[in-house]
mmCIF file of N, CA, C and O and ligand atoms in Angstrom:
data_model
loop_
_atom_site.group_PDB
_atom_site.id
_atom_site.type_symbol
_atom_site.label_atom_id
_atom_site.label_comp_id
_atom_site.label_asym_id
_atom_site.label_seq_id
_atom_site.Cartn_x
_atom_site.Cartn_y
_atom_site.Cartn_z
ATOM 1 N N MET A 1 14.865 11.337 10.678
ATOM 2 C CA MET A 1 13.917 10.310 11.143
ATOM 3 C C MET A 1 12.491 10.811 10.944
ATOM 4 O O MET A 1 12.130 11.862 11.476
ATOM 5 N N ILE A 2 11.716 10.080 10.170
ATOM 6 C CA ILE A 2 10.335 10.483 9.913
ATOM 7 C C ILE A 2 9.446 10.105 11.104
ATOM 8 O O ILE A 2 9.665 9.080 11.739
ATOM 9 N N ARG A 3 8.467 10.958 11.395
ATOM 10 C CA ARG A 3 7.568 10.725 12.542
ATOM 11 C C ARG A 3 6.367 9.877 12.147
ATOM 12 O O ARG A 3 5.862 10.004 11.033
ATOM 13 N N PRO A 4 5.851 9.102 13.082
ATOM 14 C CA PRO A 4 4.567 8.422 12.836
ATOM 15 C C PRO A 4 3.434 9.450 12.718
ATOM 16 O O PRO A 4 3.570 10.580 13.201
ATOM 17 N N LEU A 5 2.347 9.051 12.094
ATOM 18 C CA LEU A 5 1.182 9.931 11.964
ATOM 19 C C LEU A 5 0.640 10.306 13.345
ATOM 20 O O LEU A 5 0.587 9.463 14.242
ATOM 21 N N ASP A 6 0.179 11.545 13.479
ATOM 22 C CA ASP A 6 -0.446 11.944 14.745
ATOM 23 C C ASP A 6 -1.932 11.551 14.730
ATOM 24 O O ASP A 6 -2.455 11.068 13.726
ATOM 25 N N GLU A 7 -2.604 11.774 15.851
ATOM 26 C CA GLU A 7 -4.007 11.338 15.998
ATOM 27 C C GLU A 7 -4.914 11.976 14.962
ATOM 28 O O GLU A 7 -5.811 11.317 14.425
ATOM 29 N N ALA A 8 -4.715 13.244 14.678
ATOM 30 C CA ALA A 8 -5.565 13.952 13.708
ATOM 31 C C ALA A 8 -5.423 13.332 12.318
ATOM 32 O O ALA A 8 -6.420 13.110 11.625
ATOM 33 N N ALA A 9 -4.194 13.033 11.933
ATOM 34 C CA ALA A 9 -3.954 12.420 10.615
ATOM 35 C C ALA A 9 -4.561 11.019 10.558
ATOM 36 O O ALA A 9 -5.120 10.612 9.535
ATOM 37 N N ARG A 10 -4.487 10.288 11.662
ATOM 38 C CA ARG A 10 -5.065 8.933 11.704
ATOM 39 C C ARG A 10 -6.578 8.971 11.555
ATOM 40 O O ARG A 10 -7.172 8.083 10.947
ATOM 41 N N ALA A 11 -7.195 9.988 12.123
ATOM 42 C CA ALA A 11 -8.654 10.122 12.048
ATOM 43 C C ALA A 11 -9.117 10.334 10.598
ATOM 44 O O ALA A 11 -10.248 10.021 10.248
ATOM 45 N N GLU A 12 -8.224 10.866 9.767
ATOM 46 C CA GLU A 12 -8.551 11.133 8.354
ATOM 47 C C GLU A 12 -8.464 9.883 7.485
ATOM 48 O O GLU A 12 -8.986 9.861 6.357
ATOM 49 N N LEU A 13 -7.799 8.853 7.975
ATOM 50 C CA LEU A 13 -7.472 7.712 7.106
ATOM 51 C C LEU A 13 -8.689 7.028 6.466
ATOM 52 O O LEU A 13 -8.661 6.757 5.264
ATOM 53 N N PRO A 14 -9.761 6.750 7.208
ATOM 54 C CA PRO A 14 -10.889 6.049 6.579
ATOM 55 C C PRO A 14 -11.488 6.806 5.396
ATOM 56 O O PRO A 14 -11.876 6.185 4.397
ATOM 57 N N SER A 15 -11.565 8.128 5.483
ATOM 58 C CA SER A 15 -12.128 8.878 4.359
ATOM 59 C C SER A 15 -11.107 9.088 3.247
ATOM 60 O O SER A 15 -11.454 9.097 2.065
ATOM 61 N N LEU A 16 -9.840 9.216 3.641
ATOM 62 C CA LEU A 16 -8.772 9.440 2.652
ATOM 63 C C LEU A 16 -8.461 8.167 1.875
ATOM 64 O O LEU A 16 -8.211 8.198 0.662
ATOM 65 N N LEU A 17 -8.478 7.042 2.579
ATOM 66 C CA LEU A 17 -8.079 5.757 1.973
ATOM 67 C C LEU A 17 -9.137 4.693 2.288
ATOM 68 O O LEU A 17 -8.874 3.741 3.031
ATOM 69 N N PRO A 18 -10.328 4.824 1.706
ATOM 70 C CA PRO A 18 -11.421 3.916 2.076
ATOM 71 C C PRO A 18 -11.190 2.462 1.690
ATOM 72 O O PRO A 18 -11.839 1.577 2.237
ATOM 73 N N LEU A 19 -10.276 2.204 0.767
ATOM 74 C CA LEU A 19 -10.047 0.823 0.320
ATOM 75 C C LEU A 19 -8.928 0.139 1.112
ATOM 76 O O LEU A 19 -8.588 -1.017 0.851
ATOM 77 N N TRP A 20 -8.364 0.855 2.073
ATOM 78 C CA TRP A 20 -7.272 0.306 2.879
ATOM 79 C C TRP A 20 -7.786 0.024 4.283
ATOM 80 O O TRP A 20 -8.572 0.789 4.833
ATOM 81 N N GLN A 21 -7.306 -1.082 4.842
ATOM 82 C CA GLN A 21 -7.741 -1.488 6.184
ATOM 83 C C GLN A 21 -6.565 -1.426 7.149
ATOM 84 O O GLN A 21 -5.426 -1.675 6.743
ATOM 85 N N ALA A 22 -6.906 -1.177 8.409
ATOM 86 C CA ALA A 22 -5.883 -1.284 9.454
ATOM 87 C C ALA A 22 -5.493 -2.753 9.605
ATOM 88 O O ALA A 22 -6.321 -3.642 9.416
ATOM 89 N N VAL A 23 -4.241 -2.997 9.900
ATOM 90 C CA VAL A 23 -3.735 -4.362 10.107
ATOM 91 C C VAL A 23 -3.710 -4.642 11.604
ATOM 92 O O VAL A 23 -3.158 -3.853 12.377
ATOM 93 N N GLU A 24 -4.323 -5.750 11.981
ATOM 94 C CA GLU A 24 -4.379 -6.090 13.401
ATOM 95 C C GLU A 24 -2.974 -6.398 13.925
ATOM 96 O O GLU A 24 -2.218 -7.136 13.289
ATOM 97 N N GLY A 25 -2.649 -5.818 15.037
ATOM 98 C CA GLY A 25 -1.385 -6.129 15.693
ATOM 99 C C GLY A 25 -0.171 -5.398 15.153
ATOM 100 O O GLY A 25 0.942 -5.592 15.628
ATOM 101 N N ARG A 26 -0.404 -4.542 14.120
ATOM 102 C CA ARG A 26 0.720 -3.762 13.568
ATOM 103 C C ARG A 26 0.238 -2.359 13.247
ATOM 104 O O ARG A 26 -0.924 -2.174 12.919
ATOM 105 N N ASP A 27 1.127 -1.405 13.286
ATOM 106 C CA ASP A 27 0.771 -0.055 12.869
ATOM 107 C C ASP A 27 1.017 0.030 11.362
ATOM 108 O O ASP A 27 2.073 0.503 10.910
ATOM 109 N N ALA A 28 0.029 -0.467 10.605
ATOM 110 C CA ALA A 28 0.185 -0.628 9.155
ATOM 111 C C ALA A 28 -1.191 -0.648 8.506
ATOM 112 O O ALA A 28 -2.199 -0.861 9.185
ATOM 113 N N ILE A 29 -1.228 -0.415 7.204
ATOM 114 C CA ILE A 29 -2.471 -0.539 6.437
ATOM 115 C C ILE A 29 -2.259 -1.543 5.311
ATOM 116 O O ILE A 29 -1.127 -1.746 4.850
ATOM 117 N N ARG A 30 -3.382 -2.131 4.876
ATOM 118 C CA ARG A 30 -3.303 -3.198 3.877
ATOM 119 C C ARG A 30 -4.427 -3.047 2.854
ATOM 120 O O ARG A 30 -5.545 -2.652 3.202
ATOM 121 N N ARG A 31 -4.109 -3.390 1.612
ATOM 122 C CA ARG A 31 -5.153 -3.479 0.591
ATOM 123 C C ARG A 31 -4.915 -4.749 -0.215
ATOM 124 O O ARG A 31 -3.767 -5.064 -0.552
ATOM 125 N N ARG A 32 -6.010 -5.445 -0.531
ATOM 126 C CA ARG A 32 -5.922 -6.662 -1.348
ATOM 127 C C ARG A 32 -6.485 -6.372 -2.731
ATOM 128 O O ARG A 32 -7.513 -5.694 -2.851
ATOM 129 N N PHE A 33 -5.825 -6.897 -3.736
ATOM 130 C CA PHE A 33 -6.206 -6.690 -5.133
ATOM 131 C C PHE A 33 -6.410 -8.046 -5.801
ATOM 132 O O PHE A 33 -5.700 -9.009 -5.477
ATOM 133 N N ARG A 34 -7.341 -8.081 -6.753
ATOM 134 C CA ARG A 34 -7.526 -9.295 -7.540
ATOM 135 C C ARG A 34 -7.593 -8.894 -9.007
ATOM 136 O O ARG A 34 -8.299 -7.951 -9.368
ATOM 137 N N PHE A 35 -6.854 -9.597 -9.836
ATOM 138 C CA PHE A 35 -6.759 -9.265 -11.260
ATOM 139 C C PHE A 35 -7.295 -10.421 -12.104
ATOM 140 O O PHE A 35 -7.618 -11.485 -11.586
ATOM 141 N N ALA A 36 -7.345 -10.199 -13.418
ATOM 142 C CA ALA A 36 -7.887 -11.228 -14.318
ATOM 143 C C ALA A 36 -7.006 -12.472 -14.298
ATOM 144 O O ALA A 36 -7.500 -13.601 -14.373
ATOM 145 N N ASP A 37 -5.704 -12.278 -14.207
ATOM 146 C CA ASP A 37 -4.761 -13.397 -14.265
ATOM 147 C C ASP A 37 -3.402 -12.946 -13.717
ATOM 148 O O ASP A 37 -3.252 -11.792 -13.294
ATOM 149 N N PHE A 38 -2.423 -13.830 -13.750
ATOM 150 C CA PHE A 38 -1.098 -13.519 -13.215
ATOM 151 C C PHE A 38 -0.426 -12.369 -13.968
ATOM 152 O O PHE A 38 0.210 -11.501 -13.375
ATOM 153 N N SER A 39 -0.605 -12.366 -15.297
ATOM 154 C CA SER A 39 0.041 -11.339 -16.106
ATOM 155 C C SER A 39 -0.412 -9.938 -15.680
ATOM 156 O O SER A 39 0.406 -9.016 -15.566
ATOM 157 N N ALA A 40 -1.701 -9.788 -15.452
ATOM 158 C CA ALA A 40 -2.232 -8.486 -15.023
ATOM 159 C C ALA A 40 -1.711 -8.133 -13.634
ATOM 160 O O ALA A 40 -1.356 -6.972 -13.367
ATOM 161 N N ALA A 41 -1.665 -9.129 -12.742
ATOM 162 C CA ALA A 41 -1.161 -8.879 -11.386
ATOM 163 C C ALA A 41 0.305 -8.460 -11.431
ATOM 164 O O ALA A 41 0.725 -7.498 -10.771
ATOM 165 N N TRP A 42 1.087 -9.157 -12.230
ATOM 166 C CA TRP A 42 2.525 -8.859 -12.310
ATOM 167 C C TRP A 42 2.777 -7.500 -12.954
ATOM 168 O O TRP A 42 3.681 -6.758 -12.543
ATOM 169 N N GLY A 43 1.978 -7.157 -13.944
ATOM 170 C CA GLY A 43 2.100 -5.840 -14.582
ATOM 171 C C GLY A 43 1.857 -4.732 -13.558
ATOM 172 O O GLY A 43 2.579 -3.736 -13.510
ATOM 173 N N PHE A 44 0.840 -4.933 -12.738
ATOM 174 C CA PHE A 44 0.537 -3.989 -11.659
ATOM 175 C C PHE A 44 1.723 -3.891 -10.698
ATOM 176 O O PHE A 44 2.160 -2.799 -10.318
ATOM 177 N N MET A 45 2.272 -5.041 -10.318
ATOM 178 C CA MET A 45 3.400 -5.048 -9.380
ATOM 179 C C MET A 45 4.622 -4.346 -9.967
ATOM 180 O O MET A 45 5.360 -3.664 -9.240
ATOM 181 N N ALA A 46 4.815 -4.504 -11.267
ATOM 182 C CA ALA A 46 5.954 -3.836 -11.913
ATOM 183 C C ALA A 46 5.806 -2.315 -11.805
ATOM 184 O O ALA A 46 6.779 -1.591 -11.546
ATOM 185 N N ARG A 47 4.590 -1.842 -11.978
ATOM 186 C CA ARG A 47 4.350 -0.398 -11.863
ATOM 187 C C ARG A 47 4.568 0.071 -10.422
ATOM 188 O O ARG A 47 5.142 1.137 -10.184
ATOM 189 N N ILE A 48 4.128 -0.725 -9.470
ATOM 190 C CA ILE A 48 4.325 -0.369 -8.054
ATOM 191 C C ILE A 48 5.816 -0.371 -7.701
ATOM 192 O O ILE A 48 6.282 0.484 -6.940
ATOM 193 N N ALA A 49 6.549 -1.324 -8.262
ATOM 194 C CA ALA A 49 7.987 -1.404 -7.974
ATOM 195 C C ALA A 49 8.697 -0.124 -8.436
ATOM 196 O O ALA A 49 9.543 0.420 -7.717
ATOM 197 N N LEU A 50 8.335 0.366 -9.607
ATOM 198 C CA LEU A 50 8.955 1.599 -10.111
ATOM 199 C C LEU A 50 8.567 2.790 -9.236
ATOM 200 O O LEU A 50 9.397 3.653 -8.931
ATOM 201 N N LEU A 51 7.308 2.816 -8.837
ATOM 202 C CA LEU A 51 6.814 3.866 -7.946
ATOM 203 C C LEU A 51 7.567 3.839 -6.613
ATOM 204 O O LEU A 51 7.977 4.880 -6.089
ATOM 205 N N ALA A 52 7.751 2.640 -6.075
ATOM 206 C CA ALA A 52 8.417 2.482 -4.779
ATOM 207 C C ALA A 52 9.853 3.004 -4.844
ATOM 208 O O ALA A 52 10.321 3.680 -3.920
ATOM 209 N N GLU A 53 10.541 2.718 -5.935
ATOM 210 C CA GLU A 53 11.911 3.208 -6.079
ATOM 211 C C GLU A 53 11.928 4.719 -6.195
ATOM 212 O O GLU A 53 12.755 5.390 -5.580
ATOM 213 N N ARG A 54 10.990 5.244 -6.978
ATOM 214 C CA ARG A 54 10.933 6.698 -7.181
ATOM 215 C C ARG A 54 10.621 7.406 -5.853
ATOM 216 O O ARG A 54 11.175 8.457 -5.564
ATOM 217 N N MET A 55 9.734 6.810 -5.059
ATOM 218 C CA MET A 55 9.327 7.444 -3.792
ATOM 219 C C MET A 55 10.227 7.033 -2.628
ATOM 220 O O MET A 55 10.046 7.510 -1.510
ATOM 221 N N ASP A 56 11.178 6.140 -2.890
ATOM 222 C CA ASP A 56 12.041 5.577 -1.842
ATOM 223 C C ASP A 56 11.191 5.081 -0.676
ATOM 224 O O ASP A 56 11.465 5.355 0.500
ATOM 225 N N HIS A 57 10.146 4.353 -1.041
ATOM 226 C CA HIS A 57 9.252 3.800 -0.020
ATOM 227 C C HIS A 57 8.751 2.457 -0.533
ATOM 228 O O HIS A 57 8.130 2.406 -1.593
ATOM 229 N N HIS A 58 9.007 1.400 0.221
ATOM 230 C CA HIS A 58 8.846 0.049 -0.317
ATOM 231 C C HIS A 58 7.798 -0.745 0.445
ATOM 232 O O HIS A 58 7.832 -0.775 1.678
ATOM 233 N N PRO A 59 6.893 -1.365 -0.284
ATOM 234 C CA PRO A 59 5.826 -2.126 0.374
ATOM 235 C C PRO A 59 6.293 -3.481 0.881
ATOM 236 O O PRO A 59 7.271 -4.046 0.389
ATOM 237 N N GLU A 60 5.563 -4.008 1.843
ATOM 238 C CA GLU A 60 5.624 -5.433 2.157
ATOM 239 C C GLU A 60 4.463 -6.012 1.363
ATOM 240 O O GLU A 60 3.329 -5.534 1.487
ATOM 241 N N TRP A 61 4.749 -6.977 0.520
ATOM 242 C CA TRP A 61 3.682 -7.454 -0.339
ATOM 243 C C TRP A 61 3.835 -8.919 -0.683
ATOM 244 O O TRP A 61 4.891 -9.512 -0.460
ATOM 245 N N SER A 62 2.730 -9.487 -1.193
ATOM 246 C CA SER A 62 2.784 -10.862 -1.656
ATOM 247 C C SER A 62 1.877 -11.015 -2.863
ATOM 248 O O SER A 62 0.967 -10.204 -3.092
ATOM 249 N N ASN A 63 2.164 -12.030 -3.638
ATOM 250 C CA ASN A 63 1.404 -12.312 -4.854
ATOM 251 C C ASN A 63 1.142 -13.805 -4.923
ATOM 252 O O ASN A 63 2.037 -14.621 -4.710
ATOM 253 N N VAL A 64 -0.113 -14.166 -5.153
ATOM 254 C CA VAL A 64 -0.470 -15.549 -5.459
ATOM 255 C C VAL A 64 -1.317 -15.510 -6.724
ATOM 256 O O VAL A 64 -2.467 -15.045 -6.704
ATOM 257 N N TRP A 65 -0.745 -15.912 -7.832
ATOM 258 C CA TRP A 65 -1.354 -15.878 -9.166
ATOM 259 C C TRP A 65 -2.003 -14.523 -9.469
ATOM 260 O O TRP A 65 -1.298 -13.599 -9.831
ATOM 261 N N ASN A 66 -3.327 -14.418 -9.313
ATOM 262 C CA ASN A 66 -3.993 -13.165 -9.716
ATOM 263 C C ASN A 66 -4.255 -12.238 -8.521
ATOM 264 O O ASN A 66 -4.916 -11.233 -8.675
ATOM 265 N N ARG A 67 -3.730 -12.616 -7.351
ATOM 266 C CA ARG A 67 -3.968 -11.805 -6.166
ATOM 267 C C ARG A 67 -2.686 -11.126 -5.707
ATOM 268 O O ARG A 67 -1.609 -11.732 -5.756
ATOM 269 N N VAL A 68 -2.834 -9.894 -5.272
ATOM 270 C CA VAL A 68 -1.696 -9.140 -4.724
ATOM 271 C C VAL A 68 -2.167 -8.519 -3.417
ATOM 272 O O VAL A 68 -3.266 -7.961 -3.353
ATOM 273 N N GLU A 69 -1.360 -8.667 -2.386
ATOM 274 C CA GLU A 69 -1.655 -8.018 -1.114
ATOM 275 C C GLU A 69 -0.515 -7.063 -0.797
ATOM 276 O O GLU A 69 0.657 -7.452 -0.861
ATOM 277 N N ILE A 70 -0.869 -5.830 -0.501
ATOM 278 C CA ILE A 70 0.143 -4.813 -0.203
ATOM 279 C C ILE A 70 -0.061 -4.293 1.214
ATOM 280 O O ILE A 70 -1.161 -3.884 1.578
ATOM 281 N N LEU A 71 1.001 -4.320 1.991
ATOM 282 C CA LEU A 71 0.989 -3.769 3.348
ATOM 283 C C LEU A 71 1.976 -2.607 3.384
ATOM 284 O O LEU A 71 3.100 -2.721 2.894
ATOM 285 N N LEU A 72 1.504 -1.504 3.925
ATOM 286 C CA LEU A 72 2.359 -0.319 4.021
ATOM 287 C C LEU A 72 2.592 0.071 5.474
ATOM 288 O O LEU A 72 1.646 0.163 6.267
ATOM 289 N N THR A 73 3.824 0.284 5.800
ATOM 290 C CA THR A 73 4.227 0.850 7.082
ATOM 291 C C THR A 73 5.609 1.466 6.858
ATOM 292 O O THR A 73 6.251 1.188 5.843
ATOM 293 N N THR A 74 6.030 2.319 7.766
ATOM 294 C CA THR A 74 7.330 2.988 7.580
ATOM 295 C C THR A 74 8.292 2.475 8.634
ATOM 296 O O THR A 74 8.133 2.759 9.827
ATOM 297 N N HIS A 75 9.256 1.691 8.199
ATOM 298 C CA HIS A 75 10.192 1.089 9.144
ATOM 299 C C HIS A 75 10.987 2.168 9.888
ATOM 300 O O HIS A 75 11.215 2.047 11.087
ATOM 301 N N ASP A 76 11.350 3.226 9.167
ATOM 302 C CA ASP A 76 12.137 4.306 9.783
ATOM 303 C C ASP A 76 11.344 5.065 10.853
ATOM 304 O O ASP A 76 11.942 5.757 11.682
ATOM 305 N N ALA A 77 9.999 4.955 10.815
ATOM 306 C CA ALA A 77 9.165 5.662 11.792
ATOM 307 C C ALA A 77 8.630 4.705 12.850
ATOM 308 O O ALA A 77 7.996 5.135 13.812
ATOM 309 N N GLY A 78 8.830 3.431 12.649
ATOM 310 C CA GLY A 78 8.272 2.439 13.566
ATOM 311 C C GLY A 78 6.757 2.354 13.477
ATOM 312 O O GLY A 78 6.080 1.961 14.428
ATOM 313 N N GLY A 79 6.186 2.745 12.343
ATOM 314 C CA GLY A 79 4.730 2.672 12.174
ATOM 315 C C GLY A 79 4.282 3.493 10.986
ATOM 316 O O GLY A 79 5.090 3.885 10.135
ATOM 317 N N LEU A 80 2.978 3.773 10.952
ATOM 318 C CA LEU A 80 2.403 4.523 9.826
ATOM 319 C C LEU A 80 2.897 5.958 9.806
ATOM 320 O O LEU A 80 2.895 6.637 10.840
ATOM 321 N N SER A 81 3.261 6.424 8.610
ATOM 322 C CA SER A 81 3.684 7.813 8.458
ATOM 323 C C SER A 81 3.029 8.405 7.214
ATOM 324 O O SER A 81 2.343 7.701 6.457
ATOM 325 N N ALA A 82 3.281 9.670 6.983
ATOM 326 C CA ALA A 82 2.754 10.353 5.799
ATOM 327 C C ALA A 82 3.245 9.684 4.519
ATOM 328 O O ALA A 82 2.580 9.757 3.478
ATOM 329 N N ARG A 83 4.400 9.011 4.584
ATOM 330 C CA ARG A 83 4.906 8.317 3.390
ATOM 331 C C ARG A 83 3.981 7.179 2.973
ATOM 332 O O ARG A 83 3.846 6.879 1.792
ATOM 333 N N ASP A 84 3.372 6.524 3.970
ATOM 334 C CA ASP A 84 2.443 5.431 3.661
ATOM 335 C C ASP A 84 1.176 5.971 3.016
ATOM 336 O O ASP A 84 0.635 5.362 2.089
ATOM 337 N N VAL A 85 0.716 7.101 3.518
ATOM 338 C CA VAL A 85 -0.485 7.722 2.949
ATOM 339 C C VAL A 85 -0.204 8.119 1.493
ATOM 340 O O VAL A 85 -1.001 7.826 0.599
ATOM 341 N N ALA A 86 0.932 8.736 1.252
ATOM 342 C CA ALA A 86 1.282 9.156 -0.107
ATOM 343 C C ALA A 86 1.409 7.949 -1.039
ATOM 344 O O ALA A 86 0.941 7.972 -2.189
ATOM 345 N N MET A 87 2.015 6.895 -0.527
ATOM 346 C CA MET A 87 2.193 5.675 -1.326
ATOM 347 C C MET A 87 0.843 5.029 -1.625
ATOM 348 O O MET A 87 0.582 4.618 -2.761
ATOM 349 N N ALA A 88 -0.019 4.945 -0.621
ATOM 350 C CA ALA A 88 -1.346 4.335 -0.821
ATOM 351 C C ALA A 88 -2.141 5.148 -1.849
ATOM 352 O O ALA A 88 -2.825 4.577 -2.714
ATOM 353 N N GLN A 89 -2.050 6.447 -1.791
ATOM 354 C CA GLN A 89 -2.766 7.284 -2.752
ATOM 355 C C GLN A 89 -2.216 7.089 -4.160
ATOM 356 O O GLN A 89 -2.979 7.044 -5.129
ATOM 357 N N ALA A 90 -0.909 6.944 -4.271
ATOM 358 C CA ALA A 90 -0.298 6.714 -5.583
ATOM 359 C C ALA A 90 -0.718 5.349 -6.136
ATOM 360 O O ALA A 90 -0.975 5.196 -7.336
ATOM 361 N N ILE A 91 -0.806 4.353 -5.261
ATOM 362 C CA ILE A 91 -1.252 3.012 -5.685
ATOM 363 C C ILE A 91 -2.719 3.071 -6.108
ATOM 364 O O ILE A 91 -3.103 2.500 -7.140
ATOM 365 N N ASP A 92 -3.539 3.778 -5.353
ATOM 366 C CA ASP A 92 -4.955 3.928 -5.707
ATOM 367 C C ASP A 92 -5.121 4.621 -7.069
ATOM 368 O O ASP A 92 -6.091 4.355 -7.787
ATOM 369 N N ALA A 93 -4.185 5.496 -7.395
ATOM 370 C CA ALA A 93 -4.270 6.193 -8.689
ATOM 371 C C ALA A 93 -3.972 5.229 -9.838
ATOM 372 O O ALA A 93 -4.507 5.377 -10.941
ATOM 373 N N ILE A 94 -3.137 4.211 -9.579
ATOM 374 C CA ILE A 94 -2.831 3.201 -10.594
ATOM 375 C C ILE A 94 -3.990 2.209 -10.713
ATOM 376 O O ILE A 94 -4.374 1.811 -11.799
ATOM 377 N N GLU A 95 -4.530 1.799 -9.572
ATOM 378 C CA GLU A 95 -5.589 0.777 -9.534
ATOM 379 C C GLU A 95 -6.711 1.279 -8.617
ATOM 380 O O GLU A 95 -6.727 0.968 -7.432
ATOM 381 N N PRO A 96 -7.629 2.067 -9.162
ATOM 382 C CA PRO A 96 -8.644 2.703 -8.315
ATOM 383 C C PRO A 96 -9.583 1.715 -7.634
ATOM 384 O O PRO A 96 -10.015 1.961 -6.510
ATOM 385 N N GLY A 97 -9.915 0.599 -8.287
ATOM 386 C CA GLY A 97 -10.859 -0.328 -7.680
ATOM 387 C C GLY A 97 -12.238 0.291 -7.579
ATOM 388 O O GLY A 97 -12.527 1.289 -8.238
ATOM 389 N N ARG A 98 -13.066 -0.323 -6.759
ATOM 390 C CA ARG A 98 -14.434 0.194 -6.582
ATOM 391 C C ARG A 98 -14.470 1.086 -5.367
ATOM 392 O O ARG A 98 -14.117 0.667 -4.279
ATOM 393 N N LEU A 99 -14.905 2.302 -5.550
ATOM 394 C CA LEU A 99 -15.050 3.234 -4.440
ATOM 395 C C LEU A 99 -16.529 3.323 -4.082
ATOM 396 O O LEU A 99 -17.342 3.674 -4.909
ATOM 397 N N GLY A 100 -16.856 3.006 -2.865
ATOM 398 C CA GLY A 100 -18.219 3.151 -2.372
ATOM 399 C C GLY A 100 -19.169 2.055 -2.829
ATOM 400 O O GLY A 100 -18.850 1.188 -3.580
HETATM 401 N N1 H2B B 1 10.300 1.745 2.887
HETATM 402 C C1 H2B B 1 9.505 1.641 3.946
HETATM 403 N N2 H2B B 1 8.312 1.059 3.827
HETATM 404 N N3 H2B B 1 9.865 2.153 5.128
HETATM 405 C C2 H2B B 1 11.028 2.777 5.313
HETATM 406 O O1 H2B B 1 11.316 3.222 6.418
HETATM 407 C C3 H2B B 1 11.894 2.888 4.184
HETATM 408 C C4 H2B B 1 11.482 2.323 2.958
HETATM 409 N N4 H2B B 1 13.035 3.513 4.265
HETATM 410 N N5 H2B B 1 12.295 2.351 1.891
HETATM 411 C C5 H2B B 1 13.857 3.811 3.134
HETATM 412 C C6 H2B B 1 13.663 2.828 1.996
HETATM 413 C C7 H2B B 1 15.306 3.900 3.621
HETATM 414 O O2 H2B B 1 15.736 2.662 4.120
HETATM 415 C C8 H2B B 1 16.254 4.395 2.567
HETATM 416 C C9 H2B B 1 17.680 4.382 3.072
HETATM 417 O O3 H2B B 1 15.879 5.678 2.208
#
């Protein structure tokens, strides 16, 4: 059973994952993405799907045409865990977005 993040690890989240936001009412983080079109969004999702299988960690996500929303939490931990941080960092490496 994986443990939820402790207070010290949570304090690091804003600097570690500046493009991810806390989700109100859940122990989870979320990032929204916008692409040129559906094809680009789906290509991104295909890469995330392969990553999720490799890491055995699966997002809650949705897609509307060129938009993708990804929510990460660890069901086995009942909240945010180190697996979510690792997954978010791997996603950021695929789609860095604008930092700062
Ligand atoms: N994904 C997420 N987000 N949380 C989990 O607790 C989780 C998962 N557990 N993917 C994994 C699969 C587990 O169910 C399997 C059996 O390893």
